[in-house]
Amino acid sequence: VVMRCFDTLLGTKVGTNMQLEDDGHLKSESVTPLLQSFISNYVVTLATMGEGNDRLSEFVRGVFSPLLIENCKTRSVVVFYRAVASALESVSSANGKSDAFVTLDPELVQSTIRSMTAVFSSGGAPRSLQEGLKQDFALALKHTLPWKNPDVSIVLQILGMYPPNETMPAIEGALQTRGESQSIARNALSCWLRGLGDGAFASNAASACTSAFVLGQLLPFGEVDINAGIDKSEREMAMAICTLCCLTGIAASELLWPAVFKGLQIQPAAVCASPGFSKAYRSMLLLEFGCREGAISGLGNGDIVMDKAQQMMPPPPNIEMVLCNAVNFVLEQVMAVSTKLIGTVSEEGNRASGANRSSTSNNVSSIVATLIGQLLVLHQSFPSSNSLSSAVNEMLQKTITSLVDTSSDDTADDVKNLTLLYAALSCGAEFSGDTEESIRTSQRIINMEFALPQGTKMKKEAKQAFRSVFQYAKWGSLSLMIPMITTEQENSRDLYEQILTSASDSVNATPVIALPPLFNVVVSTGKQIVKLNEEDNASSLLSSLHTIIETLFAVLEEDTTSSTWMAMLNELCSLIFDPKLLEMEYNTSYVKGDLDAMPIFKAFERMLKMAGMTKPHICKAAVGRISMAWLGSGDEDIGVCAVPYRSRIVDLLLYKEIKLDENSANQTTEDFSESLPNRTDSASITRGFVLVFLSKLPSPDAMSEVGLKELVNPIIVQLLDICSVEPARGKPFISGSEEYCRMTRSWQALCLLSRFITDDIAEYVAERVFRGMSNNTHGPLRYFIEVFTIQCTRMHPRVFGEFYIREINRKDLPLQYVSSLMVIGGNVIVGRYNSDFLSSKQRIKEVLCGVIPWLSSTQGFSRAISQLLVYKLIPLIVDVNAGDCGKIADSTRDEDVLRGIYSFLQMNNEMERLRKKQQHFFDTYDVDSTCTAEGLLSIPIDDGEEACPLHMIDSIKDCLAEVYKEVHGSDIDNVPYKQMEELLIDAEQAINIEADTEEELVNFQRKIMPLDALDLSIKSMHEQKLFNAAGKKKQQLVVCATLVDKVPNLAGLARTSEIFAAQTLVIPNLLVKKQDDFKSISASANDWIDMEECKEEDLLKWLYKKKAEGFTIVGLEQTSSSKCITKTKFPEKTVLLLGKEKEGIPVQYLSAVDTCIEIPQLGIIRSLNVHVTGALAIWKYTEQMMRRTRR
């Protein structure tokens, strides 16, 4: 029940977050860790019971059943699996139990594996969650009781879920390492395997499976068809067997090599129909995956041998023989593919559909890619093999001779030679001593075009597959040859230009599988062109860059689904976002006004457009690279090359990243995390790069005039324009809204840029800042406004001082604005940042004139700060030691009045305590650290992922609370903390509301409470119970809502009862107060009104008890004897009994009711909502009590 309820929350607007109360404050917390903890505790409890194993196994079987996977969301299943797996691990380690103590049937496990595989293959599980599911499933298997007679097929199905890293990276070409999650899973599987059967099952099964697989006994041999592509079942079986060999606990090479020798001990023919082909093919699969596992390679598994010079020695002769046979076997298969294709003569009337042509093309190309991948794995696993290198070098020379020295236009031969050339180069083959050979070969390849001889008959699907193999081999070969050509070689420049032209013309006609190698060719060529072109040839280089960038973008737009898409984008960024290239573009094009000749700038704009708001990984890749390049390549003109990007920099400073799509694997960007502060939030990575860039700019004095006036100043002006926008109808921006986020991030950026506020823009900045400060804004946003203003005032005391004095003397200031002015004044007048803008007595007097009126403010913290300011300023213009304090009261001179105020502030103990705490606060408050990239990016965030700093006003409120506690000592325990906290209302709640004549009797909803409203004499607890939190005497009205069961109605009644100072609200269950909807509707009324619990079965007894206490029971019910509420005279001690929705008050309770009242109705509907009815009755009672009090 709990699991299904949790599953219904995922993916809905409700979500899994809930509002929880912590120390009187609401905070958002996810229910996910709470549920995981609950399930884990439940599992641990079951495991520790006397009959624990049976009940525990039953529960675990339910969790790991296929029904849960099929009927619940993947995210839910991950939560459940993780909770159970972690609990089983803790039970095993804490109680000293054996690893196995849960029973899972093989058939159940098999069904679960099938369901899990189906979910994975259907795309229903995000990739990031698949690894977690598999890890926790493996951990659960680790703790299952061993199967006595394991079924090998089920074991291999399980292991098939945990393959090695099969995909080789397309650009770097390095073996991938296993992730942490995969390592944990495989370790758990190893423990599970070694416990199966009699303990020797795993090693015996591994040895038998390798041999049976090669001989076709485990999986029957099938007919090889290149049009059908790779046989996945064979590759999956080979992966599972290699995984089994690696997890048995003994040397995997001892299990794999005998099977590899069975098929590759002699040179096999690559003819599919030959007897030895199938055995050799499967032996090659075991060799490939054994190498991917690192089990039978020359790297780190014990096979490596070093000579005295610490050089890697070749493998033993028998291994060399197998490697030679394996390489020749793969190369012959490569040749066989083109032979097979050219032999597919079309049959009359046999026309393939477009879908079939595309399918055949992909299948054939995937075979070639797989074969070349096998060669690459062998080369990386056995780098010291002589037979391998000699075989591929020999093949390289043969293909070069065929390509260069023959003038044949036979496309079939060209395809054969190209694929063999690519295969040989993939294995590390090198050109001979002739340095020009690589250029001649490259030029020959560039000029090759796919064109079958006239009269050649070939099925259309085969023709398309042929073209795909041709393009794949052509661009793959060039991608490996270009890095071998040096820029010093003759004709290299012409070759590069030819390559760019050919690549640009070929993108649209190149099949998808050949696009990554084409991309690599262009990137490698681009790097060489950049080396060739010096600054004096900048125009030519920019023209070449334009071609390069357009070609690379064309590849990215064509190949949107490739697993290497982000790797290609990262390569593009690395190529073009180079400091020297940006400087060259700026000096050559931007300065001259030729914006069309700025290919790098246009590329950046294009990337941001591609990223939009839904692909933050693209934006992150581009900005992470270019933000470092903006700084330039030297110590002069730092940041100048970022001038063309200044508008985009502003956009990026406001950019808020969405969470990455966990279902996509193409989101890996280069790691620039070292350049960011450690605590940078995931939603601020891109913005963080820009903030770090701005923080690294030199000071205004050391910065060039161009950088200051054309880069930094325009950015500041744009941000101020955003910040000075007034909220609609004077209401603050809604937290979490787009406007609020933009405003918050703008002020944060301005804090960082405050050091660049120079004299020529100071007045403009001051005008915009104080305009923005006057807006109605939330505390976190106001915090950054105040920090920025403090920094600017310190640098420009005259300009900002004039604006400050003008504003502090206004008579129409809202309390929020006053609070900010007080905070700024406290920092720059009496704090560590005290400025010299009060250099004249006239200015001091002007500040005093503005501050003194706030000594009587109803706002506690404004009053407190004004006391400190007045205390510090008066001695600057008056000799406070002159005159007779005893005669001050009779004097009317200004100086004597100021001395009197100063004397009181100095001698009053409570004022002294408060002043010392505030002085310490202002002396230690640090805004410098906030105005750094690290400071801004390290600020805690709220639920909307926006910065949520501790506002200065909150700190001052704490000072007030501490002083109050010190003054009243132990008596403070008798005062409800909530009451005191409410008295210290912050600026966001401080809104003046004038009472009208009706409210002069009782001001029920006054928003501002002076600190003095708190009775400083501390009444006794008995006396306090007679008054509510507002200091008003409670009415002797008890609202009984025991019969009301709907939470919204109960919450509304709580709010109404608190507003009208009812004595008590009676509800059926006090736990309802903790529900989020109750808290939301009641508007925190539950914190201020006494609430009592009375169950319905106890209601009659409770009513008679109240009658005995002198209360009159008044029931809201329509009966034959009910009185109209307008003619009812309520007793002072009244219990208002409310009935059930629709049913009213049941008959059994009417016997205890003294009188029933009803509300006159003029419409058709004959009943009111119970909350509305109760509110009307409560108000009628209150109105009568108010009139009696007035009389």
PDB file of N, CA, C and O in Angstrom, residues 636-640 698-709:
ATOM      1  N   GLU A 636      47.884  41.605 -21.506  1.00  0.00           N
ATOM      2  CA  GLU A 636      47.369  42.881 -21.972  1.00  0.00           C
ATOM      3  C   GLU A 636      45.976  42.704 -22.560  1.00  0.00           C
ATOM      4  O   GLU A 636      45.656  41.664 -23.146  1.00  0.00           O
ATOM      5  N   ASP A 637      45.181  43.758 -22.411  1.00  0.00           N
ATOM      6  CA  ASP A 637      43.810  43.764 -22.952  1.00  0.00           C
ATOM      7  C   ASP A 637      43.020  42.534 -22.514  1.00  0.00           C
ATOM      8  O   ASP A 637      42.320  41.901 -23.315  1.00  0.00           O
ATOM      9  N   ILE A 638      43.128  42.203 -21.233  1.00  0.00           N
ATOM     10  CA  ILE A 638      42.407  41.037 -20.713  1.00  0.00           C
ATOM     11  C   ILE A 638      40.900  41.280 -20.802  1.00  0.00           C
ATOM     12  O   ILE A 638      40.393  42.293 -20.331  1.00  0.00           O
ATOM     13  N   GLY A 639      40.205  40.360 -21.411  1.00  0.00           N
ATOM     14  CA  GLY A 639      38.750  40.438 -21.505  1.00  0.00           C
ATOM     15  C   GLY A 639      38.230  41.211 -22.686  1.00  0.00           C
ATOM     16  O   GLY A 639      37.014  41.219 -22.930  1.00  0.00           O
ATOM     17  N   VAL A 640      39.108  41.854 -23.458  1.00  0.00           N
ATOM     18  CA  VAL A 640      38.641  42.687 -24.566  1.00  0.00           C
ATOM     19  C   VAL A 640      37.934  41.862 -25.637  1.00  0.00           C
ATOM     20  O   VAL A 640      36.948  42.298 -26.232  1.00  0.00           O
ATOM     21  N   PRO A 698      40.826  42.297 -14.467  1.00  0.00           N
ATOM     22  CA  PRO A 698      41.639  43.159 -13.598  1.00  0.00           C
ATOM     23  C   PRO A 698      40.816  44.306 -13.038  1.00  0.00           C
ATOM     24  O   PRO A 698      39.692  44.570 -13.476  1.00  0.00           O
ATOM     25  N   SER A 699      41.368  45.001 -12.079  1.00  0.00           N
ATOM     26  CA  SER A 699      40.693  46.136 -11.468  1.00  0.00           C
ATOM     27  C   SER A 699      40.503  47.244 -12.493  1.00  0.00           C
ATOM     28  O   SER A 699      41.194  47.275 -13.525  1.00  0.00           O
ATOM     29  N   PRO A 700      39.587  48.186 -12.245  1.00  0.00           N
ATOM     30  CA  PRO A 700      39.371  49.283 -13.207  1.00  0.00           C
ATOM     31  C   PRO A 700      40.649  50.046 -13.534  1.00  0.00           C
ATOM     32  O   PRO A 700      40.826  50.495 -14.669  1.00  0.00           O
ATOM     33  N   ASP A 701      41.537  50.211 -12.575  1.00  0.00           N
ATOM     34  CA  ASP A 701      42.778  50.941 -12.819  1.00  0.00           C
ATOM     35  C   ASP A 701      43.703  50.196 -13.772  1.00  0.00           C
ATOM     36  O   ASP A 701      44.415  50.811 -14.569  1.00  0.00           O
ATOM     37  N   ALA A 702      43.706  48.861 -13.675  1.00  0.00           N
ATOM     38  CA  ALA A 702      44.604  48.058 -14.506  1.00  0.00           C
ATOM     39  C   ALA A 702      43.951  47.610 -15.807  1.00  0.00           C
ATOM     40  O   ALA A 702      44.628  47.088 -16.698  1.00  0.00           O
ATOM     41  N   MET A 703      42.660  47.816 -15.942  1.00  0.00           N
ATOM     42  CA  MET A 703      41.927  47.345 -17.110  1.00  0.00           C
ATOM     43  C   MET A 703      42.009  48.366 -18.236  1.00  0.00           C
ATOM     44  O   MET A 703      42.059  49.579 -17.997  1.00  0.00           O
ATOM     45  N   SER A 704      42.002  47.871 -19.445  1.00  0.00           N
ATOM     46  CA  SER A 704      42.047  48.782 -20.583  1.00  0.00           C
ATOM     47  C   SER A 704      40.754  49.583 -20.668  1.00  0.00           C
ATOM     48  O   SER A 704      39.696  49.155 -20.204  1.00  0.00           O
ATOM     49  N   GLU A 705      40.859  50.743 -21.279  1.00  0.00           N
ATOM     50  CA  GLU A 705      39.682  51.602 -21.418  1.00  0.00           C
ATOM     51  C   GLU A 705      38.603  50.928 -22.257  1.00  0.00           C
ATOM     52  O   GLU A 705      37.412  51.060 -21.978  1.00  0.00           O
ATOM     53  N   VAL A 706      39.023  50.170 -23.262  1.00  0.00           N
ATOM     54  CA  VAL A 706      38.061  49.459 -24.107  1.00  0.00           C
ATOM     55  C   VAL A 706      37.300  48.420 -23.294  1.00  0.00           C
ATOM     56  O   VAL A 706      36.071  48.306 -23.371  1.00  0.00           O
ATOM     57  N   GLY A 707      38.044  47.673 -22.506  1.00  0.00           N
ATOM     58  CA  GLY A 707      37.400  46.649 -21.694  1.00  0.00           C
ATOM     59  C   GLY A 707      36.435  47.223 -20.687  1.00  0.00           C
ATOM     60  O   GLY A 707      35.355  46.653 -20.436  1.00  0.00           O
ATOM     61  N   LEU A 708      36.793  48.351 -20.097  1.00  0.00           N
ATOM     62  CA  LEU A 708      35.944  48.965 -19.077  1.00  0.00           C
ATOM     63  C   LEU A 708      34.696  49.598 -19.689  1.00  0.00           C
ATOM     64  O   LEU A 708      33.583  49.375 -19.218  1.00  0.00           O
ATOM     65  N   LYS A 709      34.878  50.383 -20.750  1.00  0.00           N
ATOM     66  CA  LYS A 709      33.763  51.160 -21.296  1.00  0.00           C
ATOM     67  C   LYS A 709      32.922  50.392 -22.308  1.00  0.00           C
ATOM     68  O   LYS A 709      31.761  50.718 -22.507  1.00  0.00           O
TER      69      LYS A 709
END
